[in-house]
CSV table of C-alpha atoms in Angstrom, one decimal:
chain,number,residue,atom,x,y,z
A,4,MET,CA,-71.4,20.5,4.6
A,5,THR,CA,-70.6,24.2,5.2
A,6,ARG,CA,-67.7,25.3,7.4
A,7,ARG,CA,-70.2,26.5,10.0
A,8,GLU,CA,-72.1,23.1,10.0
A,9,LYS,CA,-68.8,21.3,10.4
A,10,GLN,CA,-67.7,23.5,13.2
A,11,ALA,CA,-71.0,22.9,15.0
A,12,LEU,CA,-70.4,19.1,14.8
A,13,ILE,CA,-66.8,19.6,16.2
A,14,ASP,CA,-68.1,21.7,19.0
A,15,LYS,CA,-70.6,19.0,20.0
A,16,GLY,CA,-68.0,16.2,19.8
A,17,HIS,CA,-69.5,14.4,16.8
A,18,LEU,CA,-66.4,15.2,14.8
A,19,LEU,CA,-62.9,15.1,16.3
A,20,PRO,CA,-59.5,16.0,14.7
A,21,LEU,CA,-58.0,12.6,14.5
A,22,MET,CA,-54.3,12.6,14.3
A,23,GLU,CA,-53.6,8.9,14.5
A,24,GLU,CA,-54.8,5.6,15.9
A,25,PHE,CA,-52.9,2.4,16.5
A,26,TYR,CA,-52.9,-0.8,18.5
A,27,THR,CA,-49.9,-1.3,20.7
A,28,ILE,CA,-48.8,-1.9,24.3
A,29,GLN,CA,-49.4,0.8,26.9
A,30,GLY,CA,-45.9,1.9,27.9
A,31,GLU,CA,-46.5,4.1,30.9
A,32,GLY,CA,-48.1,4.2,34.3
A,33,PHE,CA,-50.4,1.7,36.0
A,34,HIS,CA,-51.4,-0.1,32.9
A,35,LYS,CA,-47.9,-0.5,31.4
A,36,GLY,CA,-47.5,-3.8,29.5
A,37,THR,CA,-51.2,-4.0,28.7
A,38,ALA,CA,-52.4,-4.2,25.1
A,39,ALA,CA,-54.6,-1.2,24.2
A,40,TYR,CA,-55.9,0.8,21.2
A,41,PHE,CA,-54.8,4.4,21.2
A,42,VAL,CA,-56.7,7.3,19.6
A,43,ARG,CA,-54.7,10.4,19.4
A,44,ILE,CA,-56.8,13.6,19.1
A,45,GLY,CA,-55.2,16.7,17.6
A,46,GLY,CA,-55.3,20.1,19.3
A,47,CYS,CA,-53.4,21.4,22.3
A,48,ASP,CA,-52.4,24.9,23.4
A,49,VAL,CA,-50.7,24.0,26.7
A,50,GLY,CA,-47.3,24.3,24.9
A,51,CYS,CA,-44.8,22.0,26.7
A,52,HIS,CA,-41.4,22.8,25.3
A,53,TRP,CA,-40.4,19.1,25.7
A,54,CYS,CA,-43.5,17.7,24.1
A,55,ASP,CA,-42.6,14.7,21.8
A,56,VAL,CA,-45.8,15.1,19.7
A,57,LYS,CA,-45.7,18.8,18.7
A,58,GLU,CA,-47.4,17.9,15.4
A,59,SER,CA,-50.5,17.3,17.5
A,60,TRP,CA,-50.8,20.9,18.6
A,61,LEU,CA,-52.7,22.3,15.5
A,62,PRO,CA,-56.1,20.7,15.1
A,63,GLU,CA,-56.6,21.9,11.6
A,64,LEU,CA,-53.7,19.7,10.4
A,65,HIS,CA,-55.8,16.6,11.3
A,66,PRO,CA,-59.0,15.4,9.6
A,67,ALA,CA,-62.3,16.1,11.4
A,68,THR,CA,-63.5,12.5,11.7
A,69,GLU,CA,-66.9,11.2,12.8
A,70,THR,CA,-66.8,9.7,16.3
A,71,THR,CA,-68.9,6.8,15.0
A,72,LYS,CA,-66.1,5.8,12.6
A,73,ILE,CA,-63.4,6.2,15.3
A,74,VAL,CA,-65.4,3.9,17.6
A,75,GLU,CA,-66.2,1.3,14.9
A,76,ASN,CA,-62.5,1.0,14.1
A,77,ALA,CA,-61.2,1.0,17.7
A,78,VAL,CA,-63.4,-1.8,19.0
A,79,LYS,CA,-62.1,-4.2,16.4
A,80,TYR,CA,-58.7,-4.3,18.1
A,81,SER,CA,-59.1,-4.0,21.9
A,82,ASP,CA,-61.4,-3.7,24.8
A,83,ILE,CA,-59.2,-0.9,26.2
A,84,ILE,CA,-59.3,2.3,24.3
A,85,VAL,CA,-56.8,5.1,25.4
A,86,VAL,CA,-57.7,8.6,24.2
A,87,THR,CA,-54.6,10.8,24.2
A,88,GLY,CA,-53.4,13.9,22.4
A,89,GLY,CA,-52.6,16.7,22.0
A,90,GLU,CA,-55.1,17.6,24.8
A,91,PRO,CA,-58.2,15.6,24.3
A,92,LEU,CA,-60.3,17.6,26.7
A,93,THR,CA,-60.0,20.5,24.3
A,94,TRP,CA,-63.0,18.8,22.8
A,95,ASP,CA,-66.3,17.4,24.1
A,96,MET,CA,-65.5,13.7,24.8
A,97,GLY,CA,-69.1,12.9,25.7
A,98,PRO,CA,-70.2,11.4,22.4
A,99,LEU,CA,-67.0,9.4,21.9
A,100,THR,CA,-67.1,7.8,25.3
A,101,GLU,CA,-70.8,7.2,25.2
A,102,GLN,CA,-70.5,5.2,22.0
A,103,LEU,CA,-67.4,3.3,23.3
A,104,LYS,CA,-69.1,2.4,26.6
A,105,ALA,CA,-72.2,1.2,24.5
A,106,LYS,CA,-69.7,-1.3,22.9
A,107,GLY,CA,-68.7,-2.6,26.3
A,108,VAL,CA,-65.0,-1.4,26.2
A,109,GLN,CA,-62.9,0.4,28.9
A,110,THR,CA,-62.2,4.1,28.3
A,111,HIS,CA,-58.9,5.6,29.4
A,112,ILE,CA,-57.7,9.2,29.0
A,113,GLU,CA,-54.3,10.8,29.2
A,114,THR,CA,-54.8,14.5,29.9
A,115,SER,CA,-53.2,17.6,31.4
A,116,GLY,CA,-56.5,18.3,33.1
A,117,ALA,CA,-56.4,21.9,32.0
A,118,TYR,CA,-60.0,21.9,30.6
A,119,LYS,CA,-63.4,20.8,31.6
A,120,LEU,CA,-63.7,17.1,32.2
A,121,THR,CA,-66.1,15.6,29.7
A,122,GLY,CA,-66.8,12.0,28.9
A,123,GLU,CA,-67.2,8.8,30.9
A,124,TRP,CA,-63.8,7.3,31.9
A,125,ASP,CA,-62.8,4.1,33.6
A,126,TRP,CA,-59.2,5.5,34.0
A,127,ILE,CA,-58.0,9.0,34.1
A,128,CYS,CA,-54.2,9.6,33.9
A,129,LEU,CA,-53.5,13.2,34.9
A,130,SER,CA,-50.2,14.6,33.8
A,131,PRO,CA,-50.3,18.3,34.9
A,132,LYS,CA,-48.4,21.1,33.3
A,133,LYS,CA,-47.2,24.3,35.0
A,134,MET,CA,-48.4,26.5,32.1
A,135,LYS,CA,-52.1,25.5,32.6
A,136,LEU,CA,-53.0,23.7,35.8
A,137,PRO,CA,-55.7,21.1,36.1
A,138,THR,CA,-59.3,21.8,37.0
A,139,GLN,CA,-60.5,20.9,40.5
A,140,GLU,CA,-62.7,18.2,39.1
A,141,VAL,CA,-59.9,16.4,37.4
A,142,TYR,CA,-57.8,16.5,40.6
A,143,GLU,CA,-60.7,14.9,42.4
A,144,LYS,CA,-61.3,12.1,39.8
A,145,ALA,CA,-57.8,11.2,38.6
A,146,HIS,CA,-56.8,7.6,39.1
A,147,GLU,CA,-53.1,8.3,38.5
A,148,LEU,CA,-51.0,11.3,38.7
A,149,LYS,CA,-48.0,11.2,36.3
A,150,CYS,CA,-45.5,14.1,36.8
A,151,ILE,CA,-42.8,14.5,34.2
A,152,ILE,CA,-39.4,15.3,35.7
A,153,TYR,CA,-37.3,17.5,33.4
A,154,ASN,CA,-35.2,19.2,36.1
A,155,LYS,CA,-34.9,19.2,39.9
A,156,ASP,CA,-37.5,22.0,40.2
A,157,ASP,CA,-40.1,19.5,39.0
A,158,PHE,CA,-39.9,17.5,42.2
A,159,LYS,CA,-41.4,20.5,44.1
A,160,PHE,CA,-44.1,20.8,41.5
A,161,ALA,CA,-44.9,17.1,41.7
A,162,GLU,CA,-45.4,17.4,45.5
A,163,GLU,CA,-47.6,20.4,45.0
A,164,GLN,CA,-49.7,18.4,42.6
A,165,ALA,CA,-49.8,15.3,44.8
A,166,SER,CA,-51.4,17.4,47.6
A,167,LYS,CA,-54.3,18.3,45.3
A,168,VAL,CA,-55.4,14.9,44.0
A,169,ASN,CA,-57.7,12.4,45.8
A,170,LYS,CA,-56.3,10.0,48.4
A,171,ASP,CA,-56.6,6.9,46.2
A,172,CYS,CA,-54.7,8.5,43.2
A,173,ILE,CA,-51.5,6.6,42.4
A,174,LEU,CA,-48.5,8.8,42.2
A,175,TYR,CA,-45.8,8.4,39.4
A,176,LEU,CA,-42.7,10.3,38.6
A,177,GLN,CA,-41.5,9.8,35.0
A,178,PRO,CA,-38.3,11.2,33.5
A,179,GLU,CA,-38.6,13.4,30.4
A,180,TRP,CA,-37.1,11.1,27.7
A,181,SER,CA,-34.2,13.4,26.6
A,182,LYS,CA,-33.2,13.9,30.3
A,183,ARG,CA,-33.6,10.3,31.5
A,184,ASP,CA,-30.0,9.5,32.0
A,185,LYS,CA,-29.5,12.7,34.1
A,186,MET,CA,-32.7,12.6,36.0
A,187,MET,CA,-33.3,8.9,36.7
A,188,PRO,CA,-30.7,8.7,39.6
A,189,GLN,CA,-32.4,11.7,41.2
A,190,ILE,CA,-35.9,10.1,40.7
A,191,VAL,CA,-34.7,6.9,42.2
A,192,ASP,CA,-33.3,8.7,45.3
A,193,PHE,CA,-36.5,10.8,45.6
A,194,VAL,CA,-38.8,7.8,45.4
A,195,MET,CA,-36.8,5.9,48.0
A,196,ALA,CA,-37.0,8.9,50.3
A,197,ASN,CA,-40.7,9.4,49.5
A,198,PRO,CA,-42.2,5.9,48.9
A,199,LYS,CA,-45.7,7.2,48.3
A,200,TRP,CA,-44.3,7.8,44.8
A,201,LYS,CA,-43.6,5.2,42.1
A,202,VAL,CA,-41.3,5.3,39.1
A,203,SER,CA,-42.9,5.3,35.6
A,204,LEU,CA,-40.8,4.7,32.5
A,205,GLN,CA,-41.7,5.1,28.8
A,206,THR,CA,-41.2,1.4,28.3
A,207,HIS,CA,-42.7,1.6,24.8
A,208,LYS,CA,-39.6,3.6,23.7
A,209,TYR,CA,-37.3,0.9,25.1
A,210,LEU,CA,-39.4,-1.7,23.2
A,211,ASN,CA,-39.2,0.5,20.0
A,212,ILE,CA,-43.0,0.4,19.5
A,213,PRO,CA,-45.5,3.3,19.1
């Protein structure tokens, strides 16, 4: 296969830069505590300074993998498949989710929403970033909004983002892991004063699992 042919398959979503895949417990948000199979796709140019998976940023570091192989492996483990990154919407998610749905599994995505929404999703977790704001379509279709709280200015950003999502979207505030001891008391106070919000924790880190 030539480089051009390979790139054409990547552009169409038939090949994806697969960083890692693993069966674990969803640690965050609405589905926390639920067993799920995670597919981490490489490639992200949003550039969060506190990102805990910076090795996912460069897609060329991860093997371009056939979506059929990703699907065949994923459905062996769970009927809930979580696609994360990196930023999975960097790529066309249509072929991947079409094949997953054909297998009868639930498709979840964790995204910053900064790119065009592709694919068929049962659950969209939107975690917006200041550097590249979500598209209007993702705001309208998100099932949960998860805002990361690194400092006190992030509460204002969270409220701005909450005003843009649909009325049924569940609102979460989650402390950035390295700042959790400092920010958690502030998050607790904020949620008690603004009960439309809920607290999300990275429970998988407390459980010491992926």
